[in-house]
Short mmCIF file of C-alpha atoms and ligand atoms in Angstrom, two decimals:
data_model
loop_
_atom_site.label_atom_id
_atom_site.label_comp_id
_atom_site.label_asym_id
_atom_site.label_seq_id
_atom_site.Cartn_x
_atom_site.Cartn_y
_atom_site.Cartn_z
CA MET A 1 0.00 0.00 0.00
CA ASP A 2 1.19 3.51 -0.76
CA SER A 3 1.38 5.71 2.28
CA LEU A 4 1.67 9.42 2.94
CA ALA A 5 5.06 8.80 4.54
CA GLU A 6 6.33 7.58 1.17
CA ASN A 7 5.69 11.06 -0.22
CA THR A 8 8.32 12.39 2.19
CA LEU A 9 10.98 10.36 0.39
CA SER A 10 12.97 12.00 -2.40
CA ASP A 11 12.31 11.04 -6.04
CA HIS A 12 15.60 9.16 -5.95
CA LEU A 13 14.54 7.06 -2.94
CA ARG A 14 11.11 6.32 -4.43
CA ASP A 15 12.67 5.27 -7.75
CA LEU A 16 15.13 3.08 -5.89
CA LYS A 17 12.30 1.52 -3.88
CA ARG A 18 10.31 0.71 -7.03
CA GLY A 19 13.41 -0.71 -8.75
CA VAL A 20 14.32 -2.97 -5.83
CA ARG A 21 10.70 -4.14 -5.54
CA ARG A 22 10.75 -5.24 -9.18
CA ILE A 23 13.91 -7.31 -8.58
CA VAL A 24 12.48 -8.77 -5.38
CA GLU A 25 9.21 -9.83 -7.01
CA ALA A 26 10.74 -11.18 -10.22
CA GLU A 27 13.94 -12.81 -9.00
CA LEU A 28 14.18 -13.05 -5.22
CA GLU A 29 10.67 -14.27 -4.36
CA PRO A 30 11.20 -17.67 -6.07
CA LEU A 31 14.48 -17.97 -4.15
CA ALA A 32 12.67 -17.16 -0.90
CA ARG A 33 10.60 -20.29 -1.43
CA GLU A 34 13.80 -22.24 -2.06
CA ILE A 35 15.33 -20.89 1.18
CA ASP A 36 12.30 -22.23 3.07
CA ARG A 37 12.42 -25.55 1.22
CA ILE A 38 16.09 -26.31 1.93
CA GLY A 39 16.45 -24.36 5.21
CA ASP A 40 19.52 -22.62 3.87
CA VAL A 41 20.54 -19.90 1.43
CA PRO A 42 21.15 -21.32 -2.05
CA ASP A 43 24.20 -20.04 -3.97
CA GLU A 44 21.78 -18.69 -6.55
CA ALA A 45 20.50 -16.20 -3.97
CA TRP A 46 24.02 -14.86 -3.36
CA ARG A 47 24.59 -14.66 -7.14
CA THR A 48 21.32 -12.81 -7.73
CA MET A 49 21.89 -10.33 -4.90
CA ARG A 50 25.45 -9.76 -6.17
CA LYS A 51 24.30 -9.31 -9.79
CA HIS A 52 21.91 -6.53 -8.76
CA GLY A 53 24.38 -4.74 -6.49
CA LEU A 54 22.43 -5.67 -3.34
CA LEU A 55 25.55 -6.87 -1.49
CA GLY A 56 28.12 -4.49 -0.03
CA MET A 57 25.80 -1.61 -0.94
CA ARG A 58 27.41 0.91 1.37
CA LEU A 59 31.01 0.12 0.55
CA PRO A 60 33.04 2.42 -1.71
CA GLU A 61 33.27 1.45 -5.39
CA GLU A 62 36.99 0.65 -5.04
CA PHE A 63 35.92 -2.31 -2.88
CA GLY A 64 33.17 -3.38 -5.27
CA GLY A 65 30.34 -1.59 -3.44
CA ALA A 66 27.70 0.83 -4.70
CA ASN A 67 28.66 3.61 -2.28
CA LEU A 68 25.00 3.98 -1.25
CA ASP A 69 24.08 6.53 1.39
CA VAL A 70 22.44 5.24 4.58
CA ALA A 71 18.88 6.24 3.59
CA SER A 72 19.10 4.35 0.28
CA TYR A 73 20.52 1.33 2.08
CA LEU A 74 17.74 1.30 4.69
CA ILE A 75 14.96 1.76 2.13
CA THR A 76 16.45 -1.17 0.19
CA LEU A 77 16.30 -3.30 3.37
CA GLU A 78 12.57 -2.57 3.59
CA GLU A 79 11.97 -3.88 0.09
CA LEU A 80 14.16 -6.97 0.59
CA SER A 81 12.21 -7.75 3.75
CA ARG A 82 8.95 -7.92 1.81
CA SER A 83 10.21 -11.23 0.50
CA HIS A 84 12.38 -13.01 3.09
CA ARG A 85 14.25 -11.88 6.17
CA MET A 86 17.34 -13.69 4.86
CA PHE A 87 17.78 -11.20 1.99
CA ALA A 88 17.93 -8.27 4.42
CA LEU A 89 20.40 -10.24 6.54
CA MET A 90 22.60 -10.88 3.49
CA ALA A 91 22.61 -7.14 2.80
CA GLU A 92 23.54 -6.51 6.44
CA TYR A 93 26.31 -9.13 6.58
CA THR A 94 27.94 -7.42 3.58
CA SER A 95 27.18 -3.77 4.39
CA GLY A 96 26.37 -3.43 8.09
CA GLY A 97 27.89 -4.90 11.29
CA LEU A 98 31.41 -6.09 10.64
CA ALA A 99 31.60 -4.57 7.14
CA LEU A 100 30.67 -1.10 8.37
CA ALA A 101 32.97 -1.28 11.41
CA LEU A 102 35.81 -2.47 9.16
CA LEU A 103 35.17 0.35 6.71
CA ARG A 104 35.16 2.97 9.48
CA TYR A 105 37.96 1.65 11.69
CA GLY A 106 40.10 -0.58 9.47
CA THR A 107 43.63 0.28 8.38
CA PRO A 108 44.35 0.43 4.62
CA ALA A 109 45.97 -3.03 4.97
CA GLN A 110 42.84 -4.46 6.67
CA HIS A 111 40.65 -2.91 3.95
CA THR A 112 42.75 -4.47 1.21
CA ARG A 113 42.82 -7.85 2.95
CA TRP A 114 39.12 -8.19 3.77
CA LEU A 115 36.72 -5.52 2.55
CA ARG A 116 36.09 -6.60 -1.04
CA ASP A 117 35.52 -10.25 -0.11
CA VAL A 118 33.25 -9.36 2.82
CA GLY A 119 31.35 -6.88 0.64
CA ASN A 120 30.57 -9.37 -2.11
CA GLY A 121 29.78 -12.22 0.28
CA THR A 122 32.73 -14.40 -0.79
CA ILE A 123 33.77 -14.23 2.85
CA GLN A 124 30.72 -14.23 5.11
CA ALA A 125 30.87 -12.06 8.22
CA SER A 126 29.57 -12.11 11.79
CA PHE A 127 29.60 -9.78 14.76
CA ALA A 128 30.26 -11.39 18.16
CA LEU A 129 29.45 -9.43 21.29
CA THR A 130 26.90 -11.50 23.27
CA GLU A 131 28.02 -14.09 25.81
CA PRO A 132 26.19 -16.48 28.13
CA ASP A 133 26.56 -14.00 31.01
CA ALA A 134 26.40 -10.80 28.98
CA GLY A 135 23.47 -10.05 26.70
CA SER A 136 21.63 -6.80 27.42
CA ASP A 137 24.45 -5.93 29.81
CA ALA A 138 27.10 -6.10 27.13
CA ALA A 139 29.77 -4.49 29.30
CA ALA A 140 29.77 -7.66 31.42
CA ILE A 141 31.55 -9.69 28.71
CA ARG A 142 34.28 -12.00 29.98
CA THR A 143 36.12 -12.99 26.82
CA ARG A 144 39.67 -11.78 27.44
CA ALA A 145 42.39 -10.65 25.03
CA ARG A 146 45.94 -10.81 26.41
CA LYS A 147 48.80 -9.04 24.67
CA THR A 148 51.80 -11.17 23.77
CA ALA A 149 55.13 -10.27 22.19
CA ASP A 150 53.84 -10.75 18.66
CA GLY A 151 50.08 -10.49 18.88
CA TRP A 152 47.06 -11.33 21.05
CA VAL A 153 45.60 -14.41 22.74
CA LEU A 154 41.79 -14.64 23.11
CA SER A 155 40.04 -16.84 25.68
CA GLY A 156 36.31 -17.09 26.26
CA ARG A 157 32.95 -17.94 24.79
CA LYS A 158 30.30 -16.11 22.73
CA HIS A 159 26.79 -17.25 21.92
CA PHE A 160 23.73 -16.30 19.83
CA ILE A 161 26.04 -15.11 17.03
CA SER A 162 24.13 -14.82 13.74
CA ASN A 163 25.61 -16.65 10.78
CA ALA A 164 28.87 -17.48 12.59
CA HIS A 165 28.67 -21.14 11.49
CA LYS A 166 29.26 -19.88 7.93
CA ALA A 167 31.47 -16.91 8.65
CA GLY A 168 35.00 -16.63 7.31
CA LEU A 169 35.62 -13.55 9.43
CA ILE A 170 34.16 -12.58 12.80
CA LEU A 171 34.41 -9.29 14.66
CA VAL A 172 34.94 -10.27 18.31
CA LEU A 173 34.71 -7.93 21.30
CA ALA A 174 37.04 -8.85 24.16
CA VAL A 175 38.21 -7.33 27.44
CA THR A 176 41.73 -5.89 27.28
CA ASP A 177 41.57 -4.01 30.58
CA ALA A 178 39.34 -5.53 33.27
CA GLU A 179 39.42 -2.35 35.38
CA LYS A 180 38.23 -0.02 32.65
CA ARG A 181 35.88 -2.45 30.86
CA ALA A 182 33.28 -0.36 28.90
CA ARG A 183 35.25 2.82 29.59
CA GLY A 184 38.21 1.97 27.39
CA GLY A 185 38.88 -1.62 28.46
CA ILE A 186 37.21 -3.50 25.60
CA SER A 187 38.79 -3.95 22.16
CA ALA A 188 37.66 -5.28 18.78
CA PHE A 189 39.40 -8.08 16.91
CA LEU A 190 39.03 -9.56 13.43
CA VAL A 191 39.11 -13.33 13.84
CA PRO A 192 39.40 -15.48 10.71
CA LYS A 193 37.69 -18.86 10.90
CA ASP A 194 41.01 -20.74 10.74
CA ALA A 195 42.59 -18.88 13.70
CA PRO A 196 44.29 -21.47 15.95
CA GLY A 197 42.22 -22.07 19.11
CA PHE A 198 38.95 -20.84 17.58
CA ALA A 199 35.98 -23.18 17.06
CA VAL A 200 32.25 -23.03 16.37
CA THR A 201 31.05 -25.30 19.19
CA ARG A 202 27.29 -25.27 18.71
CA VAL A 203 24.74 -24.13 16.13
CA ASP A 204 21.13 -23.36 17.11
CA THR A 205 18.06 -22.84 15.01
CA THR A 206 15.49 -20.39 16.32
CA ILE A 207 11.76 -19.74 16.25
CA GLY A 208 12.37 -17.99 12.88
CA SER A 209 13.24 -19.29 9.43
CA GLU A 210 15.33 -22.49 9.38
CA ALA A 211 18.01 -20.65 7.41
CA ILE A 212 18.69 -18.27 10.30
CA LYS A 213 21.14 -19.86 12.70
CA LEU A 214 22.85 -18.62 15.85
CA ALA A 215 26.21 -20.08 16.85
CA GLU A 216 28.28 -20.54 19.97
CA LEU A 217 31.96 -19.71 19.55
CA THR A 218 34.80 -20.89 21.75
CA PHE A 219 38.22 -19.27 21.99
CA GLU A 220 40.82 -21.46 23.71
CA SER A 221 44.06 -19.51 23.79
CA CYS A 222 43.18 -18.37 20.30
CA GLU A 223 46.26 -16.78 18.76
CA LEU A 224 45.93 -13.67 16.65
CA PRO A 225 48.54 -11.43 15.00
CA ASN A 226 48.80 -7.72 15.86
CA GLU A 227 46.96 -6.89 12.61
CA ALA A 228 43.80 -8.55 14.01
CA LEU A 229 43.11 -5.55 16.26
CA LEU A 230 40.40 -3.31 14.71
CA GLY A 231 40.67 0.31 15.82
CA PRO A 232 42.77 1.45 18.78
CA VAL A 233 43.18 -0.72 21.91
CA GLY A 234 40.28 0.03 24.26
CA ASP A 235 37.99 1.42 21.55
CA GLY A 236 36.05 -1.82 21.05
CA PHE A 237 32.78 -0.39 22.30
CA LYS A 238 33.15 2.63 20.04
CA VAL A 239 33.72 0.24 17.12
CA ALA A 240 30.69 -1.83 18.11
CA MET A 241 28.47 1.17 18.73
CA THR A 242 29.15 2.73 15.30
CA THR A 243 26.75 0.20 13.88
CA LEU A 244 24.12 0.60 16.59
CA VAL A 245 21.91 3.31 15.05
CA ASP A 246 22.08 1.70 11.63
CA GLY A 247 21.10 -1.64 13.17
CA ARG A 248 18.07 -0.21 14.99
CA LEU A 249 16.87 1.65 11.91
CA GLY A 250 17.51 -1.50 9.88
CA VAL A 251 15.09 -3.36 12.17
CA GLY A 252 12.58 -0.53 11.66
CA CYS A 253 12.74 -0.91 7.88
CA ALA A 254 12.73 -4.71 7.96
CA CYS A 255 9.58 -4.69 10.14
CA ILE A 256 7.88 -2.23 7.79
CA GLY A 257 8.73 -4.40 4.76
CA ALA A 258 7.51 -7.62 6.39
CA SER A 259 4.30 -6.01 7.71
CA ASP A 260 3.54 -4.28 4.41
CA ARG A 261 3.76 -7.58 2.57
CA VAL A 262 1.68 -9.41 5.14
CA LEU A 263 -0.97 -6.69 5.03
CA ASP A 264 -1.15 -7.06 1.23
CA MET A 265 -1.65 -10.81 1.67
CA MET A 266 -4.31 -10.22 4.34
CA ILE A 267 -6.26 -7.88 2.05
CA GLU A 268 -6.07 -10.25 -0.90
CA HIS A 269 -7.23 -13.16 1.21
CA ALA A 270 -10.07 -11.16 2.75
CA ASN A 271 -11.29 -10.26 -0.73
CA THR A 272 -11.13 -13.77 -2.17
CA ARG A 273 -12.03 -16.10 0.70
CA HIS A 274 -15.77 -16.64 1.14
CA THR A 275 -17.48 -17.87 4.29
CA PHE A 276 -21.22 -18.10 4.78
CA GLY A 277 -21.66 -16.93 1.18
CA GLU A 278 -19.72 -13.69 1.49
CA PRO A 279 -16.10 -12.55 1.22
CA LEU A 280 -14.28 -12.18 4.54
CA ALA A 281 -13.71 -8.55 3.56
CA ASN A 282 -17.41 -7.85 4.21
CA ARG A 283 -17.07 -8.75 7.91
CA GLN A 284 -16.38 -5.96 10.33
CA ALA A 285 -14.18 -8.17 12.52
CA ILE A 286 -11.86 -8.69 9.55
CA GLN A 287 -12.07 -5.08 8.37
CA TRP A 288 -10.91 -3.89 11.78
CA MET A 289 -7.91 -6.17 11.75
CA ILE A 290 -6.99 -4.73 8.35
CA ALA A 291 -7.69 -1.16 9.45
CA ASP A 292 -5.65 -1.48 12.66
CA SER A 293 -2.75 -2.99 10.72
CA ALA A 294 -2.81 -0.27 8.04
CA MET A 295 -3.00 2.45 10.71
CA GLU A 296 -0.11 1.07 12.78
CA LEU A 297 1.99 0.53 9.69
CA ALA A 298 1.42 4.12 8.54
CA ALA A 299 2.40 5.46 11.97
CA THR A 300 5.55 3.32 12.00
CA ARG A 301 6.52 4.46 8.51
CA ALA A 302 6.11 8.11 9.48
CA LEU A 303 8.37 7.66 12.53
CA VAL A 304 10.99 5.53 10.79
CA TYR A 305 11.23 7.58 7.57
CA GLN A 306 11.44 10.84 9.53
CA THR A 307 14.29 9.41 11.61
CA ILE A 308 16.11 7.94 8.62
CA LEU A 309 15.99 11.19 6.66
CA ALA A 310 17.24 13.22 9.64
CA TYR A 311 19.98 10.68 10.34
CA ALA A 312 21.08 10.63 6.70
CA GLU A 313 21.39 14.44 6.79
CA GLY A 314 23.58 14.21 9.88
CA GLN A 315 20.99 15.76 12.23
CA PRO A 316 20.94 14.56 15.85
CA VAL A 317 18.34 11.81 16.27
CA GLY A 318 18.59 11.14 20.02
CA ALA A 319 16.53 8.16 21.13
CA SER A 320 14.45 8.07 17.91
CA PRO A 321 16.27 4.97 16.54
CA SER A 322 15.31 3.14 19.76
CA MET A 323 11.69 4.31 19.34
CA CYS A 324 11.77 3.05 15.75
CA LYS A 325 13.06 -0.32 16.88
CA VAL A 326 10.54 -0.91 19.66
CA TYR A 327 7.56 0.51 17.82
CA SER A 328 8.22 -1.28 14.52
CA SER A 329 9.02 -4.68 16.05
CA GLU A 330 5.94 -4.63 18.29
CA MET A 331 3.80 -3.41 15.37
CA ALA A 332 5.11 -6.25 13.17
CA GLY A 333 4.21 -8.74 15.90
CA ARG A 334 0.62 -7.49 15.99
CA VAL A 335 0.21 -7.27 12.20
CA THR A 336 1.56 -10.75 11.53
CA ASP A 337 -0.56 -12.15 14.37
CA ARG A 338 -3.70 -10.63 12.82
CA ALA A 339 -2.69 -12.01 9.43
CA VAL A 340 -2.48 -15.53 10.83
CA GLN A 341 -6.00 -15.04 12.23
CA VAL A 342 -7.40 -13.75 8.93
CA PHE A 343 -5.92 -16.76 7.10
CA GLY A 344 -7.35 -19.21 9.63
CA GLY A 345 -5.85 -22.70 9.38
CA MET A 346 -3.89 -21.71 6.26
CA GLY A 347 -2.01 -19.15 8.34
CA LEU A 348 -0.62 -21.90 10.56
CA ILE A 349 0.73 -24.23 7.90
CA ARG A 350 4.52 -24.57 7.73
CA GLY A 351 5.88 -23.32 4.42
CA PHE A 352 3.09 -20.80 3.96
CA PRO A 353 4.58 -17.26 3.95
CA VAL A 354 2.27 -15.74 6.59
CA GLU A 355 3.32 -18.41 9.07
CA ARG A 356 7.01 -17.75 8.38
CA PHE A 357 6.67 -13.96 8.68
CA TYR A 358 4.85 -14.47 11.99
CA ARG A 359 7.79 -16.47 13.39
CA ASP A 360 10.54 -14.36 11.83
CA VAL A 361 9.41 -11.00 13.20
CA ARG A 362 9.54 -12.34 16.78
CA HIS A 363 13.33 -12.04 16.61
CA TYR A 364 13.17 -8.29 16.29
CA ARG A 365 11.98 -7.68 19.85
CA VAL A 366 15.09 -9.36 21.26
CA GLY A 367 18.03 -9.07 18.81
CA GLU A 368 19.87 -5.74 18.29
CA GLY A 369 18.91 -4.73 21.84
CA SER A 370 15.62 -5.88 23.37
CA SER A 371 12.43 -3.78 23.65
CA GLU A 372 13.07 -3.30 27.36
CA VAL A 373 16.59 -1.98 26.75
CA GLN A 374 15.30 0.40 24.05
CA ARG A 375 12.68 1.68 26.49
CA ILE A 376 15.45 2.35 29.01
CA VAL A 377 17.26 4.42 26.36
CA ILE A 378 14.06 6.34 25.52
CA ALA A 379 13.19 6.94 29.18
CA ARG A 380 16.68 8.24 29.90
CA GLU A 381 16.28 10.79 27.14
CA CYS A 382 12.82 11.80 28.42
CA LEU A 383 14.04 12.07 32.01
CA GLY A 384 17.31 13.75 31.07
CA THR A 385 19.25 11.16 33.03
CA GLY A 386 21.72 10.50 30.18
CA ARG A 387 23.65 7.34 29.74
CA ALA A 388 24.00 4.88 32.61
CA GLY A 389 27.42 3.57 33.51
CA ARG A 390 26.83 0.32 31.70
CA GLN A 391 26.59 -0.08 27.96
CA SER A 392 23.62 -2.01 26.67
CA ASN A 393 23.49 -4.29 23.67
C1 FAD B 401 17.83 -13.50 16.20
C2 FAD B 401 18.95 -13.02 17.06
C3 FAD B 401 20.18 -12.73 16.50
C4 FAD B 401 21.25 -12.32 17.30
N1 FAD B 401 22.46 -12.08 16.71
C5 FAD B 401 23.50 -11.66 17.47
C6 FAD B 401 24.78 -11.41 16.86
O1 FAD B 401 24.96 -11.60 15.65
N2 FAD B 401 25.80 -11.00 17.66
C7 FAD B 401 25.63 -10.82 19.00
O2 FAD B 401 26.61 -10.42 19.65
N3 FAD B 401 24.45 -11.05 19.60
C8 FAD B 401 23.37 -11.47 18.88
N4 FAD B 401 22.15 -11.73 19.47
C9 FAD B 401 22.02 -11.64 20.91
C10 FAD B 401 21.18 -10.45 21.36
O3 FAD B 401 21.89 -9.26 21.21
C11 FAD B 401 20.78 -10.74 22.82
O4 FAD B 401 19.93 -11.86 22.82
C12 FAD B 401 20.08 -9.54 23.43
O5 FAD B 401 20.98 -8.47 23.60
C13 FAD B 401 19.47 -9.90 24.80
O6 FAD B 401 20.40 -10.53 25.60
P1 FAD B 401 20.02 -11.92 26.34
O7 FAD B 401 19.44 -12.83 25.32
O8 FAD B 401 21.22 -12.38 27.08
O9 FAD B 401 18.88 -11.56 27.34
P2 FAD B 401 19.06 -10.92 28.81
O10 FAD B 401 20.00 -9.78 28.75
O11 FAD B 401 19.34 -12.01 29.78
O12 FAD B 401 17.60 -10.37 29.07
C14 FAD B 401 16.50 -11.25 29.34
C15 FAD B 401 15.23 -10.41 29.38
O13 FAD B 401 15.32 -9.44 30.43
C16 FAD B 401 15.17 -8.14 29.90
N5 FAD B 401 16.07 -7.23 30.61
C17 FAD B 401 17.42 -7.30 30.70
N6 FAD B 401 17.89 -6.29 31.43
C18 FAD B 401 16.81 -5.55 31.80
C19 FAD B 401 16.64 -4.34 32.55
N7 FAD B 401 17.69 -3.67 33.05
N8 FAD B 401 15.39 -3.88 32.75
C20 FAD B 401 14.32 -4.53 32.23
N9 FAD B 401 14.41 -5.66 31.51
C21 FAD B 401 15.65 -6.15 31.30
C22 FAD B 401 15.52 -8.25 28.43
O14 FAD B 401 14.93 -7.22 27.67
C23 FAD B 401 14.99 -9.62 28.10
O15 FAD B 401 13.62 -9.53 27.85
C24 FAD B 401 21.06 -12.16 18.69
C25 FAD B 401 19.82 -12.45 19.27
C26 FAD B 401 18.78 -12.86 18.48
C27 FAD B 401 17.44 -13.17 19.12
#
């Protein structure tokens, strides 16, 4: 559905949106069905995304990217999410998280070594902060990095790390000064999958699509050269936090894309499914579910687009990215839940898109900083109490 908020986008962004939607409908949607069928991402999906410049979108052209600004990137994520969450994740693995941190903090030698391959998906990337005893309270991480004569030694364990079972390169946050911790005592390291002492020790599937996997990583005296350090010693949280706003706005756009698609499906079903001799669309109970979904989606779009455009122009956005994340993820939960109801039994059948969207959007209220943590950030801004001593994931 077109919305008033879309009119606030520039001609360039609207053209981009239409162009990406055409690619998604013609070429990615069939691959979305294949992702669900095999529970994994087929090589064809990587090839198609690469062919259309949908990988490494934000990287400079010298590294094979499209040099897209942040607003174009986020609007593209919305369109990719209309088909399958995995496509937005592929864009993020190659343009957000590790890729963005590497672009911003990497040395010329690190750029040359990694950036092109990460940007085109030849080397898959992951971002490892969370640990069994440090999720929301990210400053409580225990993974340690000890300096040696010719490099670093990492010891510890990470879990819930997206895509790490496939990653060739992982950005790992580790404590380098236990006294300072979040205030200059945590550093970022680039860990290649063949680093001695590193292992993927467990792979979990989640409530969402089978293709989305979270891994546990173990570092047993894992040896790294000096060149593995990303950014200055002690700046690990700064490195990690550079991707924070983009990640929250990315969730906002992904939730809009998923909800927009599900609303379209709801409307089509309501118009074509007859019960008691009439289309479902004639029933007020169904109309209200559609109306509430359209209304909440429009409100989310207004908030998210306004924040994206301000952020892209370099204006201060305060806690708005947190508002976008909470509001959009909770909205997507309600819209997909209503869609399942409108589809009845069909909405519960594995392999049917509505059922998959319903499961996939549940992730968004926990990953990239939970709803509760976002509300803490928003409340601090309202109350003028600033940042607490502890960093939150
Ligand atoms: C799909 C998915 C992908 C992920 N990918 C990655 C990844 O690639 N890399 C990575 O490092 N991590 C990743 N994570 C981990 C994610 O960042 C954490 O799950 C998240 O930060 C919450 O941490 P936790 O699971 O340990 O929950 P906890 O921190 O134990 O929190 C449990 C519950 O308590 C609430 N809570 C916690 N503290 C407070 C408080 N002060 N006040 C009120 N409520 C509170 C939380 O909101 C939550 O509801 C991923 C998670 C998911 C679900």
